[in-house]
């Protein structure tokens, strides 16, 4: 997976490029865990291969998440055909999150942790985490995106 971020005065943007040679509508999700205020508040952005996007927020270190009622906008391009391995290449998602829905401090950075959730056409489910924001809260192990 490749994750890029940008921002303007109103939105935080993510560009997510996921390679997957076996796309499934019901299980091939990418979860972006991120913090905008040095870890006190954590967000979970779930992007499904089917095109749905959900934003959740935790203020207790990531144990409990509640849905954020923000107007998150997303555009999705699928490279392939669901459950047809011969054609599947992955998906590209562009996501815009209103900054007004996020707790932002003056650190001018976003710390991100990406989890790939995968079914590969079966009921077996696996997840692979790139960093460790979810498990131990150590932001130094996460990808740091500097907002200037």
Short mmCIF file of C-alpha atoms in Angstrom, two decimals:
data_model
loop_
_atom_site.label_atom_id
_atom_site.label_comp_id
_atom_site.label_asym_id
_atom_site.label_seq_id
_atom_site.Cartn_x
_atom_site.Cartn_y
_atom_site.Cartn_z
CA UNK A 1 0.00 0.00 0.00
CA UNK A 2 1.10 3.55 -0.67
CA UNK A 3 -0.34 6.34 1.46
CA UNK A 4 0.09 10.03 0.72
CA UNK A 5 -1.33 13.03 2.53
CA UNK A 6 -1.93 16.68 1.78
CA UNK A 7 -4.01 19.46 3.25
CA UNK A 8 -5.42 22.89 2.66
CA UNK A 9 -7.17 25.29 5.01
CA UNK A 10 -10.33 23.16 5.14
CA UNK A 11 -9.42 19.50 4.52
CA UNK A 12 -6.93 16.76 5.29
CA UNK A 13 -6.52 14.56 2.22
CA UNK A 14 -5.33 10.98 1.88
CA UNK A 15 -4.45 9.22 -1.34
CA UNK A 16 -4.44 5.47 -0.83
CA UNK A 17 -3.07 3.12 -3.50
CA UNK A 18 -3.57 -0.54 -2.61
CA UNK A 19 -2.28 -3.38 -4.75
CA UNK A 20 -4.38 -6.52 -4.42
CA UNK A 21 -4.61 -9.36 -6.92
CA UNK A 22 -7.78 -10.80 -5.36
CA UNK A 23 -10.30 -8.04 -4.64
CA UNK A 24 -13.33 -8.82 -2.50
CA UNK A 25 -16.22 -6.44 -1.71
CA UNK A 26 -16.62 -7.89 1.76
CA UNK A 27 -13.31 -7.88 3.53
CA UNK A 28 -10.61 -6.12 1.56
CA UNK A 29 -10.50 -3.01 3.72
CA UNK A 30 -7.66 -0.67 4.46
CA UNK A 31 -7.66 0.96 7.88
CA UNK A 32 -5.71 4.18 8.36
CA UNK A 33 -5.15 4.95 12.03
CA UNK A 34 -3.92 8.48 12.55
CA UNK A 35 -3.39 11.11 15.18
CA UNK A 36 -3.35 14.85 14.64
CA UNK A 37 -2.51 15.92 18.17
CA UNK A 38 0.50 13.90 19.32
CA UNK A 39 -1.55 10.82 20.19
CA UNK A 40 -4.21 12.08 22.60
CA UNK A 41 -6.95 11.66 20.01
CA UNK A 42 -6.80 8.83 17.49
CA UNK A 43 -8.81 8.36 14.35
CA UNK A 44 -9.62 5.22 12.38
CA UNK A 45 -10.49 5.70 8.73
CA UNK A 46 -11.80 2.50 7.10
CA UNK A 47 -11.80 2.33 3.31
CA UNK A 48 -13.42 -0.70 1.68
CA UNK A 49 -12.74 -2.01 -1.81
CA UNK A 50 -16.49 -1.60 -2.42
CA UNK A 51 -16.11 2.17 -1.98
CA UNK A 52 -17.42 2.85 1.52
CA UNK A 53 -15.51 5.11 3.90
CA UNK A 54 -16.05 5.44 7.67
CA UNK A 55 -14.31 7.76 10.15
CA UNK A 56 -14.17 6.91 13.85
CA UNK A 57 -12.54 8.65 16.83
CA UNK A 58 -10.99 7.48 20.10
CA UNK A 59 -9.98 9.61 23.06
CA UNK A 60 -8.98 6.73 25.36
CA UNK A 61 -5.80 5.55 23.67
CA UNK A 62 -7.49 3.56 20.94
CA UNK A 63 -9.55 1.13 23.02
CA UNK A 64 -12.98 2.44 22.05
CA UNK A 65 -13.92 4.16 18.81
CA UNK A 66 -17.11 6.12 18.05
CA UNK A 67 -18.35 7.24 14.67
CA UNK A 68 -17.52 10.81 13.68
CA UNK A 69 -20.44 12.45 11.90
CA UNK A 70 -18.20 14.32 9.48
CA UNK A 71 -18.89 14.74 5.80
CA UNK A 72 -15.96 12.63 4.61
CA UNK A 73 -15.73 12.68 0.81
CA UNK A 74 -14.17 9.88 -1.18
CA UNK A 75 -13.55 8.86 -4.76
CA UNK A 76 -12.56 5.33 -5.71
CA UNK A 77 -11.08 3.69 -8.79
CA UNK A 78 -11.06 -0.11 -8.94
CA UNK A 79 -8.45 -1.83 -11.11
CA UNK A 80 -10.03 -5.18 -11.80
CA UNK A 81 -13.24 -7.07 -11.25
CA UNK A 82 -14.37 -8.24 -7.82
CA UNK A 83 -13.70 -11.90 -7.13
CA UNK A 84 -12.06 -12.39 -10.53
CA UNK A 85 -8.39 -13.00 -9.78
CA UNK A 86 -7.35 -12.80 -13.44
CA UNK A 87 -8.27 -9.09 -13.66
CA UNK A 88 -7.63 -7.77 -10.14
CA UNK A 89 -4.87 -5.25 -9.50
CA UNK A 90 -6.15 -3.19 -6.56
CA UNK A 91 -7.80 0.15 -5.91
CA UNK A 92 -7.03 3.84 -5.59
CA UNK A 93 -8.96 5.99 -3.12
CA UNK A 94 -8.92 9.76 -2.69
CA UNK A 95 -10.33 10.89 0.65
CA UNK A 96 -11.09 14.38 1.98
CA UNK A 97 -11.74 14.83 5.71
CA UNK A 98 -12.96 18.22 6.98
CA UNK A 99 -10.41 19.64 9.41
CA UNK A 100 -13.32 20.95 11.47
CA UNK A 101 -14.11 17.31 12.38
CA UNK A 102 -10.56 16.65 13.63
CA UNK A 103 -8.74 17.65 16.79
CA UNK A 104 -5.75 19.49 15.36
CA UNK A 105 -2.98 21.03 17.41
CA UNK A 106 -0.07 23.20 16.37
CA UNK A 107 2.28 20.26 15.83
CA UNK A 108 1.64 20.50 12.08
CA UNK A 109 2.04 16.75 11.68
CA UNK A 110 -0.11 13.67 11.22
CA UNK A 111 1.12 10.32 12.51
CA UNK A 112 -0.28 7.42 10.49
CA UNK A 113 -0.49 3.64 10.84
CA UNK A 114 -1.94 1.52 8.04
CA UNK A 115 -3.58 -1.90 8.44
CA UNK A 116 -4.41 -4.07 5.44
CA UNK A 117 -7.44 -6.31 5.99
CA UNK A 118 -7.76 -9.14 3.52
CA UNK A 119 -10.03 -12.11 2.78
CA UNK A 120 -8.65 -13.21 -0.62
CA UNK A 121 -11.97 -14.66 -1.69
CA UNK A 122 -12.52 -16.87 1.34
CA UNK A 123 -13.93 -16.46 4.81
CA UNK A 124 -10.42 -16.40 6.26
CA UNK A 125 -9.51 -12.91 7.43
CA UNK A 126 -6.05 -11.51 7.96
CA UNK A 127 -4.70 -8.10 8.89
CA UNK A 128 -1.19 -6.73 8.56
CA UNK A 129 -0.13 -3.56 10.34
CA UNK A 130 2.64 -1.37 8.97
CA UNK A 131 3.47 0.54 12.17
CA UNK A 132 2.51 0.36 15.87
CA UNK A 133 0.24 3.29 16.75
CA UNK A 134 -2.64 0.90 17.39
CA UNK A 135 -0.80 -1.52 19.64
CA UNK A 136 1.43 0.60 21.82
CA UNK A 137 0.78 4.25 21.04
CA UNK A 138 4.45 5.00 20.32
CA UNK A 139 4.28 7.70 17.66
CA UNK A 140 7.98 7.38 16.89
CA UNK A 141 7.20 4.01 15.22
CA UNK A 142 4.59 5.55 12.92
CA UNK A 143 4.84 7.31 9.61
CA UNK A 144 5.06 11.05 10.21
CA UNK A 145 3.43 13.32 7.63
CA UNK A 146 4.52 16.94 8.06
CA UNK A 147 1.88 19.52 7.16
CA UNK A 148 3.36 22.82 6.02
#
